[in-house]
Coordinates of C-alpha atoms in Angstrom, one line a residue:
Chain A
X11 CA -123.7 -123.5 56.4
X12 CA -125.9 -124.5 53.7
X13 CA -123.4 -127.1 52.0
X14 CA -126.0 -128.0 48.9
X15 CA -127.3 -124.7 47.8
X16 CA -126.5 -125.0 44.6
X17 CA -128.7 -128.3 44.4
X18 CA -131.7 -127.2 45.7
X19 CA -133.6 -130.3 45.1
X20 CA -132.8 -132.7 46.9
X21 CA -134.3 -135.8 46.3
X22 CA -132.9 -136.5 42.8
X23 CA -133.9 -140.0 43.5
X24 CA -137.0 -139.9 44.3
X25 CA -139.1 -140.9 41.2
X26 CA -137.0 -144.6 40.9
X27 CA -138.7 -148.2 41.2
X28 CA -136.7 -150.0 43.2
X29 CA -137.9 -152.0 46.1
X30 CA -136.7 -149.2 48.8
X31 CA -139.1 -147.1 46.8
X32 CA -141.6 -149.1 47.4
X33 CA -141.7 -148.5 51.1
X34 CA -143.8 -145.7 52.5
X35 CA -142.3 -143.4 53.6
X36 CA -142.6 -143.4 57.5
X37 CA -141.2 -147.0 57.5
X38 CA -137.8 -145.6 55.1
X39 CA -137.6 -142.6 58.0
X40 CA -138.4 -144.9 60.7
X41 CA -135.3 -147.6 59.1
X42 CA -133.4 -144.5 59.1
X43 CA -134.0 -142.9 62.7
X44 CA -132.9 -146.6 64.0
X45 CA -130.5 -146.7 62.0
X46 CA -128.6 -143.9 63.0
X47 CA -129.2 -144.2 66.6
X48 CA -128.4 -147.4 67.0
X49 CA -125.2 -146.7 65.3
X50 CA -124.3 -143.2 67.0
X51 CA -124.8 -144.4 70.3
X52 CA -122.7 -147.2 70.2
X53 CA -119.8 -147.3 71.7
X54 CA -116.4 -146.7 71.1
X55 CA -114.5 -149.4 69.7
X56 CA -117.0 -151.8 68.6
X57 CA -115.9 -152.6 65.1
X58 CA -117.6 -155.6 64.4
X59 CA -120.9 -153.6 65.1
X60 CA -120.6 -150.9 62.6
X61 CA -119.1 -153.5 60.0
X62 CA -122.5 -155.4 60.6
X63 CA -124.0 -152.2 60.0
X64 CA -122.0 -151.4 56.9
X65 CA -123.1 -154.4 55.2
X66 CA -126.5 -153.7 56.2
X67 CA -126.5 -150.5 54.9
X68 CA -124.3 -151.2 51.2
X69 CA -127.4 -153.3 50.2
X70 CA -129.8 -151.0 51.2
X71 CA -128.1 -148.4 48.9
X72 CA -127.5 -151.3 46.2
X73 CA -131.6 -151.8 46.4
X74 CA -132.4 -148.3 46.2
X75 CA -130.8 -147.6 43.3
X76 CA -129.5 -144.1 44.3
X77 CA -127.0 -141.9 42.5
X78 CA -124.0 -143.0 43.9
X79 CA -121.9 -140.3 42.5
X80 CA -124.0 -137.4 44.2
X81 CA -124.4 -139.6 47.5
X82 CA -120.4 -140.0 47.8
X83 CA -120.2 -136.1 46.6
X84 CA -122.9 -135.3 49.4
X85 CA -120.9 -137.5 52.1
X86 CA -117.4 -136.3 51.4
X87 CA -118.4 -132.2 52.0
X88 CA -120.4 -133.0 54.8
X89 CA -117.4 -135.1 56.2
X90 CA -115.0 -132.3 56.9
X91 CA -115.6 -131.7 60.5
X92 CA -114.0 -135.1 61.3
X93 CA -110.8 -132.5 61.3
X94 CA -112.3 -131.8 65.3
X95 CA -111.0 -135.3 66.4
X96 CA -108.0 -135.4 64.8
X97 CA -107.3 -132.3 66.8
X98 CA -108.3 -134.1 69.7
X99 CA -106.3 -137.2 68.7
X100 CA -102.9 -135.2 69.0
X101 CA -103.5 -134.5 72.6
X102 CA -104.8 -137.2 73.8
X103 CA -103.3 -139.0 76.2
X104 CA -103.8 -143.0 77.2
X105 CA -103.0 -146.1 75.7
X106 CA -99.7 -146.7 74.0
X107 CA -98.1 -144.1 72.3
X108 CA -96.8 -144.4 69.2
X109 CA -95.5 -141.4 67.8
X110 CA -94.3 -138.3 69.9
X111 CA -93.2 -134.9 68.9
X112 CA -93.2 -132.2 72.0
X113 CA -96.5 -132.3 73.6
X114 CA -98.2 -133.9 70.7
X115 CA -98.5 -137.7 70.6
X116 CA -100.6 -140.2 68.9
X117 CA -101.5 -143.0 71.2
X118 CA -103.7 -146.4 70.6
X119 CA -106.2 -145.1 72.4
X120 CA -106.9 -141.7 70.1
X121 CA -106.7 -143.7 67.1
X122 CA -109.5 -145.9 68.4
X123 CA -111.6 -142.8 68.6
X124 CA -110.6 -140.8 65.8
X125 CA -111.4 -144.6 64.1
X126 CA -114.8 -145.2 65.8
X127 CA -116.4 -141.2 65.7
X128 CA -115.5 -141.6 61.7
X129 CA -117.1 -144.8 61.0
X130 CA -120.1 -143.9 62.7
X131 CA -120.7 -140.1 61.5
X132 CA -120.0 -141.9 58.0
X133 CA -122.4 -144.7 58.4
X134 CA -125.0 -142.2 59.6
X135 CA -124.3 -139.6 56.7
X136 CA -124.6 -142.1 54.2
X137 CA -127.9 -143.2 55.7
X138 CA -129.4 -139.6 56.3
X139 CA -128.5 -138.8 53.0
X140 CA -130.0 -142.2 51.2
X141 CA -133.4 -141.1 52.9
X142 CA -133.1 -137.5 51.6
X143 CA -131.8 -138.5 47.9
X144 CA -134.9 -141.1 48.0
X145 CA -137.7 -139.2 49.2
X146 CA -139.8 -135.9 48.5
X147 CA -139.6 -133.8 51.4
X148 CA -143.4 -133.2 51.7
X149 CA -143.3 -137.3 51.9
X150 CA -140.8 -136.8 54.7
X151 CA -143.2 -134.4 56.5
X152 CA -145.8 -136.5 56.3
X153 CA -144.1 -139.3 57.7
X154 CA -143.0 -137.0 60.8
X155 CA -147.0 -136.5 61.3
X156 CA -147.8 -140.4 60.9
X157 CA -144.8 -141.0 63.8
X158 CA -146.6 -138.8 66.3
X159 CA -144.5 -135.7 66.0
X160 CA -146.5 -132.6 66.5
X161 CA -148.9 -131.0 63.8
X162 CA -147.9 -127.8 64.7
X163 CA -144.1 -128.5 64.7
X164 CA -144.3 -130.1 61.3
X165 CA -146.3 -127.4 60.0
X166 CA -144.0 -124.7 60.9
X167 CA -141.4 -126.9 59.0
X168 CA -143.3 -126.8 55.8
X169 CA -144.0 -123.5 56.0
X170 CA -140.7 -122.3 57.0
X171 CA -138.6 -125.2 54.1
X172 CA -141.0 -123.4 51.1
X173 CA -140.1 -119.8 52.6
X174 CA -136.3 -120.8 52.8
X175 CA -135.6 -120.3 48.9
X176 CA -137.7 -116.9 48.8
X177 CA -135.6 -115.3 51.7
X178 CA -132.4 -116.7 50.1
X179 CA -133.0 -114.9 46.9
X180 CA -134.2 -111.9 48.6
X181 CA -131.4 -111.5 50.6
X182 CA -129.4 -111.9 47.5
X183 CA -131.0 -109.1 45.8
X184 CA -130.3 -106.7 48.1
X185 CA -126.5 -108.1 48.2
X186 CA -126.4 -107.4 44.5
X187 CA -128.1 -104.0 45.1
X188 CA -125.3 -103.0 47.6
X189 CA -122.3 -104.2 45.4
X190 CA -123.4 -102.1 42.1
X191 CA -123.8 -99.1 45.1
X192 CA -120.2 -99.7 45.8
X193 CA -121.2 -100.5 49.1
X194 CA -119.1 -103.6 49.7
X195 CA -115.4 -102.3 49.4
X196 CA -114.7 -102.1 52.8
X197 CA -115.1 -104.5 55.8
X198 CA -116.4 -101.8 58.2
X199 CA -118.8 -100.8 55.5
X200 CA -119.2 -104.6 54.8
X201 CA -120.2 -105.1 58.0
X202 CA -122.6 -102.6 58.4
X203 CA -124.2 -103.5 54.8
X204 CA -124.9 -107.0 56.3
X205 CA -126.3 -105.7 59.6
X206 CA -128.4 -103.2 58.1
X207 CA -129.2 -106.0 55.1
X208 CA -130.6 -108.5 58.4
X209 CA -132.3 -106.2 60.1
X210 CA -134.5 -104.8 56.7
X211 CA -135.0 -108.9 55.8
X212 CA -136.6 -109.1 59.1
X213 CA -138.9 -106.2 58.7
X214 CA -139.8 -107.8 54.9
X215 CA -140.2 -111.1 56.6
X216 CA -142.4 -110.3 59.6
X217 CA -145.1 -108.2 57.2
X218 CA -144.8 -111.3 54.9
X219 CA -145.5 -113.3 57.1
X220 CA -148.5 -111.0 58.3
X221 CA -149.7 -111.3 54.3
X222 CA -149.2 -115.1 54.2
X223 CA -151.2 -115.5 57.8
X224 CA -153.8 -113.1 55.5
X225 CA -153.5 -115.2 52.4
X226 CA -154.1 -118.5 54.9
X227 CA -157.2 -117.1 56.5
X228 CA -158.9 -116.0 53.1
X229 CA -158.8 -119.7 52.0
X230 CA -160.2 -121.2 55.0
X231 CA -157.2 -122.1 57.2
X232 CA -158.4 -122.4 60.8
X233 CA -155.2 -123.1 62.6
X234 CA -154.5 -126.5 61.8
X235 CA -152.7 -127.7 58.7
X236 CA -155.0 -129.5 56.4
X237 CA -155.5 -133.5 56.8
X238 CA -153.6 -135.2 54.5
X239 CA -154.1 -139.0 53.7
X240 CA -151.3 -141.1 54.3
X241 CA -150.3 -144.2 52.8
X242 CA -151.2 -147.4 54.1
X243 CA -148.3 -149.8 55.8
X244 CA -148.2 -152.8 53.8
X245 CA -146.8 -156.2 54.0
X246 CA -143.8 -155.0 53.0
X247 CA -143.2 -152.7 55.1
X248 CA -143.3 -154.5 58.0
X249 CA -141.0 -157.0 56.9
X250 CA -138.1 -154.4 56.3
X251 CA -138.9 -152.8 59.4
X252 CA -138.6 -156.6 61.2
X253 CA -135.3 -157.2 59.4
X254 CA -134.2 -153.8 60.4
X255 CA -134.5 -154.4 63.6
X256 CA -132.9 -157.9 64.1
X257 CA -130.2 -157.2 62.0
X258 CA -129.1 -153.5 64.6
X259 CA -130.0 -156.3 67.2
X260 CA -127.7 -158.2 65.5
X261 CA -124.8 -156.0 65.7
X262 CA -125.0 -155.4 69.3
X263 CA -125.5 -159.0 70.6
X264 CA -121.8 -159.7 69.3
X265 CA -120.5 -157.3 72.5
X266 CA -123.0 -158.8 74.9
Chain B
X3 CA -119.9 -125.3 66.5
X4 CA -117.6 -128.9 66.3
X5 CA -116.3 -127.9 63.3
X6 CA -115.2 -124.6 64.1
X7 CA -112.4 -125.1 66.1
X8 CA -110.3 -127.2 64.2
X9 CA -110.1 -123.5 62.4
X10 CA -108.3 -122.1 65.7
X11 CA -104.9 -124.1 64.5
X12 CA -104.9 -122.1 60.8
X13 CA -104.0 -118.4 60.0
X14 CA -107.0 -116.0 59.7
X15 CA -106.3 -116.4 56.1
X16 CA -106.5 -120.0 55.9
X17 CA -109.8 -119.9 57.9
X18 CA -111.4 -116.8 55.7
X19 CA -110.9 -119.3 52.9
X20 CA -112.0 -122.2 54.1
X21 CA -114.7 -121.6 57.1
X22 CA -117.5 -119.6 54.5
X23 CA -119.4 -122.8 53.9
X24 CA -118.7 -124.5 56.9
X25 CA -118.5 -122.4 59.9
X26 CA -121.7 -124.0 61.5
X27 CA -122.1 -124.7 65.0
X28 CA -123.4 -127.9 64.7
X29 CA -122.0 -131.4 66.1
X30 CA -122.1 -134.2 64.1
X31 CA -123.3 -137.8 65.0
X32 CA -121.6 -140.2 66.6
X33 CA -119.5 -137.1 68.6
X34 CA -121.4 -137.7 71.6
X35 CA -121.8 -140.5 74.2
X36 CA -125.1 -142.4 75.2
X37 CA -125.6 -140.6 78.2
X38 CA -125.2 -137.3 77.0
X39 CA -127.2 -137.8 73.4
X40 CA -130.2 -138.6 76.2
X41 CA -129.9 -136.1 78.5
X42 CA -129.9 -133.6 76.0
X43 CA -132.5 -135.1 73.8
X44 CA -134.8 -135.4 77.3
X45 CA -133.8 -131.1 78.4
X46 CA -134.6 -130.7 74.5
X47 CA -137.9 -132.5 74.3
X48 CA -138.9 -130.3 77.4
X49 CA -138.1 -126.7 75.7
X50 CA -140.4 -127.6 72.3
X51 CA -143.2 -129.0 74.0
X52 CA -143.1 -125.9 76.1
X53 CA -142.2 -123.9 73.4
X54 CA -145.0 -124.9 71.1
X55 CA -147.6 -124.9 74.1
X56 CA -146.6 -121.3 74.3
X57 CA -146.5 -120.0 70.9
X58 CA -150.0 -121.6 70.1
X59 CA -151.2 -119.9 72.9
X60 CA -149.6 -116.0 72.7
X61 CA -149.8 -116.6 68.7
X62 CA -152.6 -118.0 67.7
X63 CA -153.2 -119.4 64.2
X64 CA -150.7 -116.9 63.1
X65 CA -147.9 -119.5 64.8
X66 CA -147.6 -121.6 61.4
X67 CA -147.1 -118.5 58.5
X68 CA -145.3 -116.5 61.1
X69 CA -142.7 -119.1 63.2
X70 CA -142.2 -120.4 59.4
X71 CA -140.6 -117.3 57.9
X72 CA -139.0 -116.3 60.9
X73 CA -137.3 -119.5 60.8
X74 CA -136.4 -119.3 56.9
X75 CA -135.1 -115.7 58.5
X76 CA -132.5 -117.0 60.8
X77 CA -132.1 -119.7 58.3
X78 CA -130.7 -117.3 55.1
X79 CA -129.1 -114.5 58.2
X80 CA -127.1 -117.6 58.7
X81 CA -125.7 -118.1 55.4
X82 CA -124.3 -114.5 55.1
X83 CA -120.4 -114.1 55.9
X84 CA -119.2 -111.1 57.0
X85 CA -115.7 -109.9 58.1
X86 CA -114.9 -110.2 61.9
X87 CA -112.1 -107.5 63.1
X88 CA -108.9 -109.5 63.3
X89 CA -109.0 -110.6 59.6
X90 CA -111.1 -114.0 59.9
X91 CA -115.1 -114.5 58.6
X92 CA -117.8 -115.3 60.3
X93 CA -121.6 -115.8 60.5
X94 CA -124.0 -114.9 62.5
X95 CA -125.3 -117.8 65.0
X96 CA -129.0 -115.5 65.4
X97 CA -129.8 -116.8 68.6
X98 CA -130.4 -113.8 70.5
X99 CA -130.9 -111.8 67.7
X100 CA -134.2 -114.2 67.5
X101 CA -134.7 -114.4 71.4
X102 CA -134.8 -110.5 71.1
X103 CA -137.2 -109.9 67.9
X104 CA -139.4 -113.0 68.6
X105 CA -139.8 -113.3 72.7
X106 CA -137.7 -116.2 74.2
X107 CA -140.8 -119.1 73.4
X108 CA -141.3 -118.0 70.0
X109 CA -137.0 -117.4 69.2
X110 CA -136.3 -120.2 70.8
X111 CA -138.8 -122.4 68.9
X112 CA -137.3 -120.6 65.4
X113 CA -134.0 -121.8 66.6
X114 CA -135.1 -125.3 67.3
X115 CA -137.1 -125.3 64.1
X116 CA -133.8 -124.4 62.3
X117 CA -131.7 -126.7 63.6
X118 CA -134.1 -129.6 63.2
X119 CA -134.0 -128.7 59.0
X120 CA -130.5 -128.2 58.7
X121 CA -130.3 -131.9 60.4
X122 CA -132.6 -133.6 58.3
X123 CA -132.5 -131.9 55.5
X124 CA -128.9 -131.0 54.9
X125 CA -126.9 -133.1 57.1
X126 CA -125.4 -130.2 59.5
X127 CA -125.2 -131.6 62.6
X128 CA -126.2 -134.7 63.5
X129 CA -129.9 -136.1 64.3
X130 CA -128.7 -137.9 67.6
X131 CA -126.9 -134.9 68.6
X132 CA -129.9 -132.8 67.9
X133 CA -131.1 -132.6 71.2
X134 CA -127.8 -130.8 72.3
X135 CA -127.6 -128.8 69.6
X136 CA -130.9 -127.4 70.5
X137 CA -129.8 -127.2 74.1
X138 CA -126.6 -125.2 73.3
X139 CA -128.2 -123.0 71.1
X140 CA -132.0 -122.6 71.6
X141 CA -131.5 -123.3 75.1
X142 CA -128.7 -121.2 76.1
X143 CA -128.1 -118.8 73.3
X144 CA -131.7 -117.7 72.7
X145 CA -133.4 -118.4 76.2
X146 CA -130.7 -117.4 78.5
X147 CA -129.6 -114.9 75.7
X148 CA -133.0 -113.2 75.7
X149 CA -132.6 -112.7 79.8
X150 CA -129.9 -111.6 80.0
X151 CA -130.5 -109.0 77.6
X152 CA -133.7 -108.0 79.2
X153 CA -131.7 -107.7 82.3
X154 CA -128.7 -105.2 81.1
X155 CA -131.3 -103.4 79.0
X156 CA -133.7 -102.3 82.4
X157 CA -130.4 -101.7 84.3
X158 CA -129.5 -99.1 81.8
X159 CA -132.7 -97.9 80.6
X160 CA -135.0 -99.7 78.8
X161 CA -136.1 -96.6 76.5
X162 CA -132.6 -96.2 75.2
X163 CA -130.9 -97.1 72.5
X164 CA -127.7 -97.2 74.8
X165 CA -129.4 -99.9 76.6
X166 CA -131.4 -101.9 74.3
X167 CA -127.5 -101.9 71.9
X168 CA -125.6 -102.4 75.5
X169 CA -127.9 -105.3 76.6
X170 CA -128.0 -107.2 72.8
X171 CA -124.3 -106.6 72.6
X172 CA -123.7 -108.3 75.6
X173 CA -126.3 -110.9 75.8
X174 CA -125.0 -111.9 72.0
X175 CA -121.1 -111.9 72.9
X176 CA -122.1 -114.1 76.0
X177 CA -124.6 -116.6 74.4
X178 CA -121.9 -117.4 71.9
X179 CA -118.9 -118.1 74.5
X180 CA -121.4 -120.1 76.7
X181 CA -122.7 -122.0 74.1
X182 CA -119.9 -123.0 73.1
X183 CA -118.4 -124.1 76.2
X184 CA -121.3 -125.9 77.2
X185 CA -120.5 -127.5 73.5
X186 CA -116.7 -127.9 74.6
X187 CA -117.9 -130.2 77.9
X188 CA -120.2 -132.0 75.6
X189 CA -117.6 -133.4 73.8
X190 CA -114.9 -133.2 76.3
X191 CA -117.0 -135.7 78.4
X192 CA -118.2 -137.9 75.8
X193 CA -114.6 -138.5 75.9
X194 CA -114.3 -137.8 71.9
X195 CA -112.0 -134.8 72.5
X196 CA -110.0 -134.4 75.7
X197 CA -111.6 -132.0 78.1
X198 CA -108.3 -129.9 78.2
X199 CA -108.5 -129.9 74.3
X200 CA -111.9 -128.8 73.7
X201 CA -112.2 -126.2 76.4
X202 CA -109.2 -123.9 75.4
X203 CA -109.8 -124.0 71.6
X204 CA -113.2 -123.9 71.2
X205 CA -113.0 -120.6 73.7
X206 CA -110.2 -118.8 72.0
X207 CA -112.3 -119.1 68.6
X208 CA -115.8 -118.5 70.1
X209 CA -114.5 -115.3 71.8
X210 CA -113.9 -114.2 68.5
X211 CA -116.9 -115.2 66.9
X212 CA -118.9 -113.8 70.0
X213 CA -117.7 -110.3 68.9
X214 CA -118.6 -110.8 65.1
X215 CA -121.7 -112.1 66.5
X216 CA -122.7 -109.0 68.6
X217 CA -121.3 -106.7 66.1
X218 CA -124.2 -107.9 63.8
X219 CA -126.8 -107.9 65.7
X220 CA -126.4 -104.7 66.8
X221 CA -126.2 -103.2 63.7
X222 CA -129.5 -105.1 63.0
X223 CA -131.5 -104.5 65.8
X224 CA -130.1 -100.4 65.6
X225 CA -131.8 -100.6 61.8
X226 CA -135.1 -101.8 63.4
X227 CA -135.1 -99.6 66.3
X228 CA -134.8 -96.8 63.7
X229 CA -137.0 -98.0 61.4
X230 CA -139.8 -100.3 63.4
X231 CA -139.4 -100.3 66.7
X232 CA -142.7 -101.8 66.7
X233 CA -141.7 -104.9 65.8
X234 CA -139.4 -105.8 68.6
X235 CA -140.9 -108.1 70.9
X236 CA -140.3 -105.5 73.6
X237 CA -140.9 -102.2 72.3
X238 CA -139.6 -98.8 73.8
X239 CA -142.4 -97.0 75.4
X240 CA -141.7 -93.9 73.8
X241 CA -139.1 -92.5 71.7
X242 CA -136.5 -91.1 73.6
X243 CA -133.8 -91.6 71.9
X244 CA -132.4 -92.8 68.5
X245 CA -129.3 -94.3 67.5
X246 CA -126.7 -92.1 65.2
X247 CA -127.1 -93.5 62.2
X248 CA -124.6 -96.5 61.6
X249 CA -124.2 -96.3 57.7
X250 CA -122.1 -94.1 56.4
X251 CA -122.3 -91.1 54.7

């Protein structure tokens, strides 16, 4: 589930000087949100496109400077689902088969989309995780507010990504208390432990959330996050943004 | 929930070792065509703007501190593994679990909230694919999850513990399944896995998972009936009856 617990922070790249850094960062998530639609959605089979892409997106990681060692390492564990089309590659029928054994065949046309769905969930991992490595989270929320999503959605993000740690460790407490109880030694018992364990975290969580509405209200919140002051697009920014788009344009004008 | 059913073609052992980090239920970009990354992202768009119309309005200004920790909630309930009869591991997928604590608007949001941090922030499941992921889950599991439950449990007796445990226990098993069917035609007609494919084995391993699913939640929601009933979105009238204790003594 959570792949990167053990590196909680995520944005190990953040502090850098590079010129992606010097983007603000709505226009990085806005790059990104293009980005990864416009590669996503294209088709199957359209090479040329995603190798357009590619290139585009090599010297955006070359400019931002980012660890490449922990971006690879982030890509490759997040990459494992890709097992789901192979599956699907086996039985597919269509196109000319190439290799048979009983009802399982690979044909051209699965290998086309085992070939396409990997390029483009790679291209888009690669470019999620750039935006997370290279920028703070509470710069990523603020960006969300500056591209018209919903105060109240993005505050319930905030508050629920700085509560995420705290139930985590919680829960881990009382995980530890159960296995020095001898609790844990068998799966019925396991399982019951664990139920029990969610149902007393929920009781813990609802009053805490009752004392964090209570902490809130005693400094003055009055329902609405407080303003925060965003920075100013620049020259730069556009220009990115201008090359972004021409260059996805790019890509897609080549099937026209 | 792409993931998952690659597991269906390993041994239970096999998949006990290698599904604890990665049994989520989460498809990953580029899995899914145009069309149905839009209609999903359009159904999806709908429920939150609903959603958070709803909670503002029954919640208040409590909606930030309190739809934030529930989220982290479902959040760390969805990291812990437990055994599933049968020898294989699961997690729980909380989706009725939240529909029943939380009300279908506010669960429903939790889930949406969830799935949107795990998309950005950790990279499960993909951002285009969001919008069915929130379908399948928020949509189906918690929504038509919460329903349904509220259904069984007035049939039965909604004062009971055998209906409150019957109702969860059947709305849990069932969210799961059709979730993940409605998952299996995603991706059977996106044409990235053949229909024929998809259906069979993401059923087999969901019916499974369903169980694990409704297992858990019943032993959570049988600790809170005991212990706050209070808390439940729809609370007993009176006490009229109490589960047996689960642990054991």
């Amino acid at each position: 589930m959570l792949l990167h617990i053990s590196s909680f922070q995520l944005d190990i790249d953040s502090q850098r000087a590079s010129p992606w850094h010097q983007l603000v960062p709505q226009t990085r998530v806005l790059c990104a949100l293009l980005f990864v639609f416009a590669t996503a959605l294209t088709p199957n089979g359209h090479w040329w496109t995603w190798t357009i892409y590619a290139i585009g997106l090599a010297i955006g990681i070359r400019l931002s400077r980012s660890t490449l060692s922990v971006l690879l390492k982030r890509v490759a564990i997040e990459s494992t689902f890709l097992g789901v089309v192979l599956l699907g590659t086996l039985f597919r029928q269509g196109g000319t088969v190439l290799w048979q054994w009983g009802s399982l065949q690979i044909t051209t046309l699965g290998l086309m989309i085992l070939g396409s769905v990997a390029f483009k969930a790679l291209l888009c991992l690669l470019m999620l995780n750039l935006l997370v490595l290279t920028t703070p989270v509470p710069a990523l929320l603020n960006a969300l507010i500056v591209l018209k999503v919903p105060p109240l959605l993005v505050a319930i993000l905030a508050s629920m990504y700085r509560y995420i740690a705290v139930l985590i460790e919680e829960f881990q407490k009382m995980r530890q208390a159960a296995t020095a109880r001898n609790l844990m030694r068998y799966s019925r018992w396991q399982r019951l432990i664990m139920g029990n364990m969610i149902g007393s975290l929920f009781i813990r969580t609802y009053e805490r959330g009752d004392r964090i509405h209570q902490a809130m209200l005693s400094r003055g919140y009055t329902g609405l996050p407080p303003a925060v002051t965003f920075s100013k697009v620049r020259q730069p920014d556009i220009k990115v943004l201008t090359l972004t788009v021409i260059w996805l344009l790019l890509g897609q004008i080549i099937y026209l | 929930m792409a993931e998952i059913f690659v597991f269906a073609l390993l041994s239970p052992h096999q998949v006990l070792k290698a599904s604890s980090p990665l049994l989520a239920m989460h498809i990953p970009d580029g899995f899914l065509s145009l069309p149905i990354s839009l209609l999903t992202w359009v159904i999806a768009i709908g429920l939150i703007a609903l959603a958070l119309q709803r909670v503002q309005r029954d919640l208040k200004e409590r909606a930030v501190p309190l739809m934030g920790v529930c989220a982290a909630f479902i959040f760390a309930a969805q990291m812990i593994n437990f055994p599933i009869p049968g020898g294989t591991s699961g997690h729980l997928l909380g989706g009725t679990l939240a529909g029943v604590l939380l009300g279908p608007w506010a669960g429903a949001l939790v889930m949406t909230v969830v799935f949107i941090v795990q998309a950005t922030l950790f990279q499960d499941g993909g951002l285009t694919v969001l919008g069915a992921n929130i379908l399948n889950m928020g949509l189906i599991g918690t929504f038509a999850g919460y329903y349904l439950y509220k259904a069984v449990r007035s049939v039965i007796g909604f004062n009971t513990w055998r209906g409150m445990a019957t109702g969860a226990a059947i709305a849990a098993w069932v969210s799961v399944v059709v979730a993940s069917l409605v998952c299996a035609v995603q991706l059977g007609l996106s044409e990235t896995v053949p229909l024929q494919v998809a259906i069979p084995a993401m059923l087999i391993w969901h019916v499974l998972i369903g169980i694990g699913e409704a297992m858990i939640t019943l032993i959570a929601l049988s600790y809170i009936w005991r212990t706050r009933p209070d808390l439940l979105y729809d609370p007993p009238h009176q006490r009229v009856s109490s589960p047996r204790s689960l642990l054991p003594r």
